[in-house]
Amino acid sequence: MPENCPYFKTEKLKEKPSFTYVKVELASFPYQKLMQRWSLLISLILFISYNAFSQVIIPGKFIDQRYPLFNDSSIANQAIESITIRVMRKPSSRPIYDDGLRIAYHFNEQGRLISFQKVFPSRAGRVDTSSQTFIYRNDIIQARSEKIGKYRKRISLDHISTHQVIETIKVKHGNMDWDELGKEEIKRNESKIEDQLLITELRGGVNEAPYQSTISVFNANNKPIKKEVWYSSRLASLEQYEYSNGLLSSYSIKNAEKGSTMNISYSTSSSIQDEGTWCENDECKNWSIVFYETGLPKALILMNTKTQDMEIWEYRYKYR
């Protein structure tokens, strides 16, 4: 997550300068060198500012299967307490409509995501809310919870070792007491295949045969290239990553359970990565980012080039 854009302090002239003409030899005033230094400094400021986007938003990482995730250190460095995305739509040749959809993130002082909330319109003018919360200890997640309406689910994690975690799952409805559904065990194994890292996670009941396996593959630079989720011999989902110039150029996910696909391409001509294509199922859009002067994203715009309809995500920030 990025540094604030630096600024220059200037002083006003206390007196109006006189109009005495002074002959100045070019050799005594290094005018060209000074202009070169100013040009380099301004370029550096713009580079830092516009690279904030690539540092704040993590390409190819999402929550709720669609919305971005943010880099912890950049959020902490900028003392960002929360980010709210206002999702709006603009049909072709018509004004912008705000239906009330809001996506809210809250962070702790270390830049870790501690809550994610989605507020969306429902039937008969009602507004529904779904939320996720996360609790950490020593930078390791200890519990996470979900809330949809009156239904709540809480998962507590007991880190037995770096390769074994026990999850305790509880649920409740309304004012009822928490009801423990059971415990699940996650076993993690790492192996090397040539220059690739293979991580396998097996999930199942404690001391029972696993019902789910997740296989993640990383390249020599420790960047993800593939993630598979299996239920027994059935492939539930497949994520794939491609790179160009050391940057993520394409991310795709195929969810067999939901029958959905998503494919996002990223520009790799610079580290800003502020445009590309966004395809969900059979509908493709062009996406682009506009920025605040600080370099933080101001809005993401998704445009259907066939219909000229747009979806606009406006970013708002709250600082500590």
CSV table of C-alpha atoms in Angstrom, one decimal:
chain,number,residue,atom,x,y,z
A,1,MET,CA,0.0,0.0,0.0
A,2,PRO,CA,2.0,4.1,-1.1
A,3,GLU,CA,3.7,7.3,0.0
A,4,ASN,CA,1.9,10.7,0.0
A,5,CYS,CA,2.9,13.0,-2.9
A,6,PRO,CA,5.6,15.4,-1.6
A,7,TYR,CA,5.1,19.1,-1.9
A,8,PHE,CA,7.3,22.2,-2.0
A,9,LYS,CA,7.2,25.1,0.6
A,10,THR,CA,7.5,28.5,-1.0
A,11,GLU,CA,7.9,32.0,0.5
A,12,LYS,CA,6.3,35.2,-0.8
A,13,LEU,CA,8.5,38.1,-1.7
A,14,LYS,CA,8.4,40.7,1.2
A,15,GLU,CA,9.2,43.6,-1.1
A,16,LYS,CA,8.5,44.4,-4.7
A,17,PRO,CA,11.7,44.0,-6.6
A,18,SER,CA,13.4,47.0,-8.2
A,19,PHE,CA,13.8,47.4,-11.9
A,20,THR,CA,17.6,47.8,-11.9
A,21,TYR,CA,19.1,46.1,-14.9
A,22,VAL,CA,22.0,43.8,-14.2
A,23,LYS,CA,24.0,42.0,-16.8
A,24,VAL,CA,24.4,38.4,-15.9
A,25,GLU,CA,27.0,36.2,-17.5
A,26,LEU,CA,25.5,32.7,-18.4
A,27,ALA,CA,28.5,31.1,-16.8
A,28,SER,CA,27.6,32.7,-13.4
A,29,PHE,CA,24.0,31.4,-13.4
A,30,PRO,CA,23.7,27.6,-14.0
A,31,TYR,CA,20.3,28.0,-15.6
A,32,GLN,CA,20.2,24.9,-17.7
A,33,LYS,CA,21.4,22.6,-14.9
A,34,LEU,CA,18.8,24.0,-12.6
A,35,MET,CA,16.0,23.4,-15.1
A,36,GLN,CA,17.3,19.9,-15.7
A,37,ARG,CA,17.2,19.2,-11.9
A,38,TRP,CA,13.7,20.6,-11.6
A,39,SER,CA,12.5,18.5,-14.5
A,40,LEU,CA,14.0,15.4,-12.9
A,41,LEU,CA,12.4,16.2,-9.6
A,42,ILE,CA,9.0,16.8,-11.0
A,43,SER,CA,9.2,13.6,-13.0
A,44,LEU,CA,10.1,11.7,-9.8
A,45,ILE,CA,7.1,13.2,-8.0
A,46,LEU,CA,4.8,12.2,-10.8
A,47,PHE,CA,6.3,8.7,-10.8
A,48,ILE,CA,5.8,8.3,-7.1
A,49,SER,CA,2.3,9.7,-7.3
A,50,TYR,CA,1.0,7.6,-10.2
A,51,ASN,CA,2.6,4.4,-9.0
A,52,ALA,CA,0.4,4.6,-5.9
A,53,PHE,CA,-2.3,2.7,-7.7
A,54,SER,CA,-0.2,-0.3,-8.5
A,55,GLN,CA,1.0,-0.3,-4.9
A,56,VAL,CA,-2.5,0.1,-3.2
A,57,ILE,CA,-4.7,-2.2,-5.2
A,58,ILE,CA,-3.4,-5.8,-5.6
A,59,PRO,CA,-4.0,-7.0,-9.2
A,60,GLY,CA,-5.7,-10.4,-9.4
A,61,LYS,CA,-6.8,-10.5,-5.7
A,62,PHE,CA,-10.5,-10.1,-4.9
A,63,ILE,CA,-13.0,-10.3,-2.1
A,64,ASP,CA,-16.6,-11.3,-2.6
A,65,GLN,CA,-15.4,-12.6,-6.0
A,66,ARG,CA,-15.4,-9.2,-7.6
A,67,TYR,CA,-14.2,-6.3,-5.4
A,68,PRO,CA,-10.5,-5.4,-5.0
A,69,LEU,CA,-8.1,-6.1,-2.1
A,70,PHE,CA,-5.5,-3.6,-0.9
A,71,ASN,CA,-1.8,-3.8,0.0
A,72,ASP,CA,-1.4,-3.8,3.8
A,73,SER,CA,1.8,-1.7,3.9
A,74,SER,CA,0.5,1.0,1.6
A,75,ILE,CA,-2.7,1.4,3.5
A,76,ALA,CA,-0.7,1.7,6.8
A,77,ASN,CA,1.8,4.2,5.3
A,78,GLN,CA,-1.0,6.5,4.2
A,79,ALA,CA,-2.9,6.1,7.5
A,80,ILE,CA,-6.0,5.1,5.7
A,81,GLU,CA,-8.7,4.0,8.1
A,82,SER,CA,-11.5,3.1,5.6
A,83,ILE,CA,-12.3,3.0,1.9
A,84,THR,CA,-15.9,3.2,0.6
A,85,ILE,CA,-16.7,2.3,-3.0
A,86,ARG,CA,-19.9,3.9,-4.3
A,87,VAL,CA,-21.1,1.7,-7.2
A,88,MET,CA,-23.2,3.6,-9.8
A,89,ARG,CA,-24.4,2.9,-13.3
A,90,LYS,CA,-24.7,5.1,-16.4
A,91,PRO,CA,-26.8,3.7,-19.3
A,92,SER,CA,-25.8,5.1,-22.7
A,93,SER,CA,-27.0,8.7,-23.3
A,94,ARG,CA,-28.6,8.8,-19.9
A,95,PRO,CA,-27.6,10.3,-16.5
A,96,ILE,CA,-25.8,8.5,-13.7
A,97,TYR,CA,-27.9,6.4,-11.4
A,98,ASP,CA,-27.0,5.7,-7.8
A,99,ASP,CA,-29.0,2.6,-6.6
A,100,GLY,CA,-27.4,2.7,-3.1
A,101,LEU,CA,-24.8,-0.1,-3.6
A,102,ARG,CA,-21.9,0.5,-1.3
A,103,ILE,CA,-18.7,-1.5,-0.6
A,104,ALA,CA,-16.9,-0.6,2.6
A,105,TYR,CA,-13.5,-1.6,3.9
A,106,HIS,CA,-12.1,-0.9,7.4
A,107,PHE,CA,-8.4,-1.4,8.3
A,108,ASN,CA,-6.4,-1.5,11.5
A,109,GLU,CA,-3.2,0.6,12.0
A,110,GLN,CA,-1.1,-2.1,10.4
A,111,GLY,CA,-3.2,-1.8,7.2
A,112,ARG,CA,-4.9,-5.2,7.7
A,113,LEU,CA,-8.5,-5.6,6.6
A,114,ILE,CA,-10.6,-6.0,9.7
A,115,SER,CA,-14.1,-5.6,8.1
A,116,PHE,CA,-15.7,-5.8,4.7
A,117,GLN,CA,-19.3,-4.6,4.3
A,118,LYS,CA,-21.7,-4.6,1.3
A,119,VAL,CA,-24.9,-2.6,1.4
A,120,PHE,CA,-27.2,-3.2,-1.4
A,121,PRO,CA,-30.9,-2.4,-2.3
A,122,SER,CA,-33.5,-5.1,-1.9
A,123,ARG,CA,-37.1,-5.5,-2.5
A,124,ALA,CA,-39.8,-2.9,-1.7
A,125,GLY,CA,-37.2,-0.2,-1.1
A,126,ARG,CA,-35.4,-2.1,1.6
A,127,VAL,CA,-31.6,-2.1,2.1
A,128,ASP,CA,-29.8,-5.3,3.0
A,129,THR,CA,-26.3,-5.6,4.4
A,130,SER,CA,-23.8,-8.4,4.4
A,131,SER,CA,-20.5,-8.2,6.3
A,132,GLN,CA,-17.3,-10.0,7.1
A,133,THR,CA,-14.9,-9.3,10.0
A,134,PHE,CA,-11.4,-10.5,10.7
A,135,ILE,CA,-9.4,-10.7,14.0
A,136,TYR,CA,-5.6,-10.9,14.1
A,137,ARG,CA,-3.0,-11.6,16.7
A,138,ASN,CA,0.7,-11.0,15.9
A,139,ASP,CA,-0.3,-10.5,12.3
A,140,ILE,CA,-1.9,-13.9,12.1
A,141,ILE,CA,-5.7,-14.3,11.6
A,142,GLN,CA,-7.4,-15.8,14.6
A,143,ALA,CA,-11.0,-15.6,13.7
A,144,ARG,CA,-13.4,-14.5,10.9
A,145,SER,CA,-17.1,-14.0,10.9
A,146,GLU,CA,-19.9,-13.5,8.4
A,147,LYS,CA,-23.3,-11.8,8.8
A,148,ILE,CA,-26.2,-11.7,6.4
A,149,GLY,CA,-29.3,-10.2,7.9
A,150,LYS,CA,-30.0,-12.0,11.2
A,151,TYR,CA,-27.8,-15.0,10.3
A,152,ARG,CA,-24.2,-15.1,11.7
A,153,LYS,CA,-21.4,-17.5,11.3
A,154,ARG,CA,-18.1,-17.4,13.2
A,155,ILE,CA,-14.9,-19.4,12.6
A,156,SER,CA,-12.1,-19.5,15.2
A,157,LEU,CA,-8.7,-20.7,14.1
A,158,ASP,CA,-6.3,-22.6,16.3
A,159,HIS,CA,-2.9,-22.6,14.7
A,160,ILE,CA,-1.4,-25.9,15.8
A,161,SER,CA,1.7,-25.4,13.6
A,162,THR,CA,2.6,-23.8,10.3
A,163,HIS,CA,1.2,-26.9,8.6
A,164,GLN,CA,-1.9,-27.6,10.7
A,165,VAL,CA,-4.9,-25.4,11.6
A,166,ILE,CA,-8.1,-26.4,13.5
A,167,GLU,CA,-11.2,-24.4,12.7
A,168,THR,CA,-14.2,-24.2,15.1
A,169,ILE,CA,-17.4,-23.3,13.3
A,170,LYS,CA,-20.4,-21.7,15.1
A,171,VAL,CA,-23.6,-20.2,13.9
A,172,LYS,CA,-26.5,-18.2,15.3
A,173,HIS,CA,-29.8,-16.6,14.2
A,174,GLY,CA,-31.0,-13.4,15.7
A,175,ASN,CA,-30.9,-13.4,19.5
A,176,MET,CA,-30.4,-17.1,19.8
A,177,ASP,CA,-27.3,-18.6,21.4
A,178,TRP,CA,-24.3,-19.7,19.4
A,179,ASP,CA,-24.5,-23.2,18.1
A,180,GLU,CA,-21.3,-25.1,17.4
A,181,LEU,CA,-21.5,-27.0,14.1
A,182,GLY,CA,-18.2,-28.8,14.5
A,183,LYS,CA,-14.5,-28.6,13.9
A,184,GLU,CA,-12.5,-28.9,10.7
A,185,GLU,CA,-8.8,-29.6,10.2
A,186,ILE,CA,-6.6,-28.0,7.5
A,187,LYS,CA,-3.3,-29.7,6.7
A,188,ARG,CA,-0.8,-27.8,4.5
A,189,ASN,CA,2.1,-29.3,2.6
A,190,GLU,CA,4.8,-27.6,0.4
A,191,SER,CA,6.9,-29.2,-2.3
A,192,LYS,CA,9.2,-28.1,-5.1
A,193,ILE,CA,8.8,-29.1,-8.7
A,194,GLU,CA,11.8,-27.8,-10.7
A,195,ASP,CA,11.6,-24.0,-10.1
A,196,GLN,CA,7.9,-24.0,-9.0
A,197,LEU,CA,6.5,-24.1,-5.5
A,198,LEU,CA,3.5,-26.4,-5.0
A,199,ILE,CA,1.3,-25.9,-1.9
A,200,THR,CA,-1.5,-28.4,-1.1
A,201,GLU,CA,-4.1,-27.8,1.5
A,202,LEU,CA,-6.4,-30.7,2.6
A,203,ARG,CA,-9.7,-29.8,4.5
A,204,GLY,CA,-11.9,-32.3,6.4
A,205,GLY,CA,-13.2,-33.2,9.8
A,206,VAL,CA,-10.6,-33.7,12.6
A,207,ASN,CA,-9.0,-37.1,12.1
A,208,GLU,CA,-11.2,-37.8,9.1
A,209,ALA,CA,-10.6,-38.1,5.4
A,210,PRO,CA,-10.4,-34.7,3.6
A,211,TYR,CA,-13.4,-33.7,1.5
A,212,GLN,CA,-11.6,-30.7,-0.2
A,213,SER,CA,-8.2,-30.1,-1.6
A,214,THR,CA,-6.7,-26.8,-2.7
A,215,ILE,CA,-3.6,-26.9,-4.9
A,216,SER,CA,-1.7,-23.6,-5.5
A,217,VAL,CA,1.3,-23.3,-7.8
A,218,PHE,CA,3.9,-20.4,-7.7
A,219,ASN,CA,6.6,-19.5,-10.1
A,220,ALA,CA,10.3,-18.9,-9.4
A,221,ASN,CA,9.5,-15.3,-8.3
A,222,ASN,CA,7.0,-16.6,-5.8
A,223,LYS,CA,4.1,-15.3,-7.9
A,224,PRO,CA,0.9,-17.4,-8.2
A,225,ILE,CA,0.3,-19.0,-11.6
A,226,LYS,CA,-2.5,-21.5,-10.8
A,227,LYS,CA,-5.0,-22.4,-8.0
A,228,GLU,CA,-7.3,-25.4,-8.1
A,229,VAL,CA,-10.1,-26.4,-5.7
A,230,TRP,CA,-11.2,-30.0,-5.8
A,231,TYR,CA,-14.0,-31.9,-4.1
A,232,SER,CA,-12.9,-35.5,-4.3
A,233,SER,CA,-12.3,-36.0,-8.0
A,234,ARG,CA,-14.5,-33.0,-9.1
A,235,LEU,CA,-12.9,-29.7,-10.0
A,236,ALA,CA,-14.9,-26.9,-8.3
A,237,SER,CA,-12.9,-23.8,-9.4
A,238,LEU,CA,-9.7,-22.9,-11.3
A,239,GLU,CA,-7.8,-19.7,-11.1
A,240,GLN,CA,-5.0,-18.8,-13.5
A,241,TYR,CA,-2.4,-16.0,-13.7
A,242,GLU,CA,-0.2,-14.8,-16.6
A,243,TYR,CA,2.6,-12.3,-16.5
A,244,SER,CA,4.4,-9.9,-18.9
A,245,ASN,CA,7.3,-7.6,-18.1
A,246,GLY,CA,7.2,-8.9,-14.6
A,247,LEU,CA,3.6,-7.7,-14.1
A,248,LEU,CA,0.3,-9.5,-14.0
A,249,SER,CA,-1.2,-9.4,-17.5
A,250,SER,CA,-4.2,-11.7,-17.1
A,251,TYR,CA,-6.3,-13.2,-14.3
A,252,SER,CA,-9.1,-15.7,-14.8
A,253,ILE,CA,-11.3,-17.8,-12.6
A,254,LYS,CA,-13.8,-20.5,-13.7
A,255,ASN,CA,-16.3,-21.6,-11.0
A,256,ALA,CA,-17.8,-24.9,-12.0
A,257,GLU,CA,-20.2,-24.9,-9.0
A,258,LYS,CA,-21.8,-21.6,-10.0
A,259,GLY,CA,-21.3,-22.0,-13.7
A,260,SER,CA,-19.5,-18.6,-13.9
A,261,THR,CA,-16.3,-17.3,-15.4
A,262,MET,CA,-14.3,-14.1,-15.0
A,263,ASN,CA,-11.3,-12.9,-17.0
A,264,ILE,CA,-9.5,-9.7,-16.4
A,265,SER,CA,-6.6,-8.3,-18.5
A,266,TYR,CA,-4.1,-5.7,-17.2
A,267,SER,CA,-2.0,-3.2,-19.2
A,268,THR,CA,1.7,-4.0,-18.6
A,269,SER,CA,3.2,-1.1,-20.6
A,270,SER,CA,3.9,0.6,-17.2
A,271,SER,CA,3.6,-0.4,-13.5
A,272,ILE,CA,0.6,1.9,-13.2
A,273,GLN,CA,-1.6,-0.8,-14.8
A,274,ASP,CA,-4.6,1.5,-15.1
A,275,GLU,CA,-6.6,-0.1,-17.9
A,276,GLY,CA,-7.6,-3.4,-19.5
A,277,THR,CA,-10.6,-5.6,-20.2
A,278,TRP,CA,-13.0,-7.1,-17.8
A,279,CYS,CA,-15.1,-10.1,-18.9
A,280,GLU,CA,-17.8,-11.8,-16.7
A,281,ASN,CA,-19.4,-14.8,-18.3
A,282,ASP,CA,-20.1,-13.7,-21.9
A,283,GLU,CA,-20.1,-9.9,-21.3
A,284,CYS,CA,-16.9,-8.0,-21.8
A,285,LYS,CA,-16.1,-4.4,-20.8
A,286,ASN,CA,-13.1,-2.1,-21.0
A,287,TRP,CA,-11.9,-0.8,-17.6
A,288,SER,CA,-9.8,2.2,-16.7
A,289,ILE,CA,-8.8,4.1,-13.6
A,290,VAL,CA,-8.7,7.9,-12.9
A,291,PHE,CA,-6.7,9.2,-10.0
A,292,TYR,CA,-6.6,11.8,-7.3
A,293,GLU,CA,-3.5,14.0,-7.3
A,294,THR,CA,-2.1,11.9,-4.5
A,295,GLY,CA,-2.0,8.9,-6.9
A,296,LEU,CA,-4.8,7.1,-5.1
A,297,PRO,CA,-7.6,5.7,-7.3
A,298,LYS,CA,-10.5,8.1,-7.6
A,299,ALA,CA,-12.8,6.0,-9.8
A,300,LEU,CA,-12.8,2.8,-11.8
A,301,ILE,CA,-14.9,2.9,-14.9
A,302,LEU,CA,-16.2,-0.2,-16.7
A,303,MET,CA,-17.6,0.4,-20.2
A,304,ASN,CA,-19.5,-1.9,-22.4
A,305,THR,CA,-18.1,-0.9,-25.8
A,306,LYS,CA,-21.1,-2.4,-27.6
A,307,THR,CA,-23.9,-0.6,-25.7
A,308,GLN,CA,-21.8,2.3,-24.3
A,309,ASP,CA,-23.3,1.5,-20.8
A,310,MET,CA,-21.0,2.2,-17.9
A,311,GLU,CA,-20.5,1.1,-14.3
A,312,ILE,CA,-18.6,3.5,-12.1
A,313,TRP,CA,-16.9,2.7,-8.8
A,314,GLU,CA,-16.1,5.9,-6.9
A,315,TYR,CA,-13.5,5.6,-4.2
A,316,ARG,CA,-13.7,7.6,-0.9
A,317,TYR,CA,-11.1,7.6,1.8
A,318,LYS,CA,-11.1,8.2,5.5
A,319,TYR,CA,-7.8,8.8,7.3
A,320,ARG,CA,-6.7,8.4,10.9
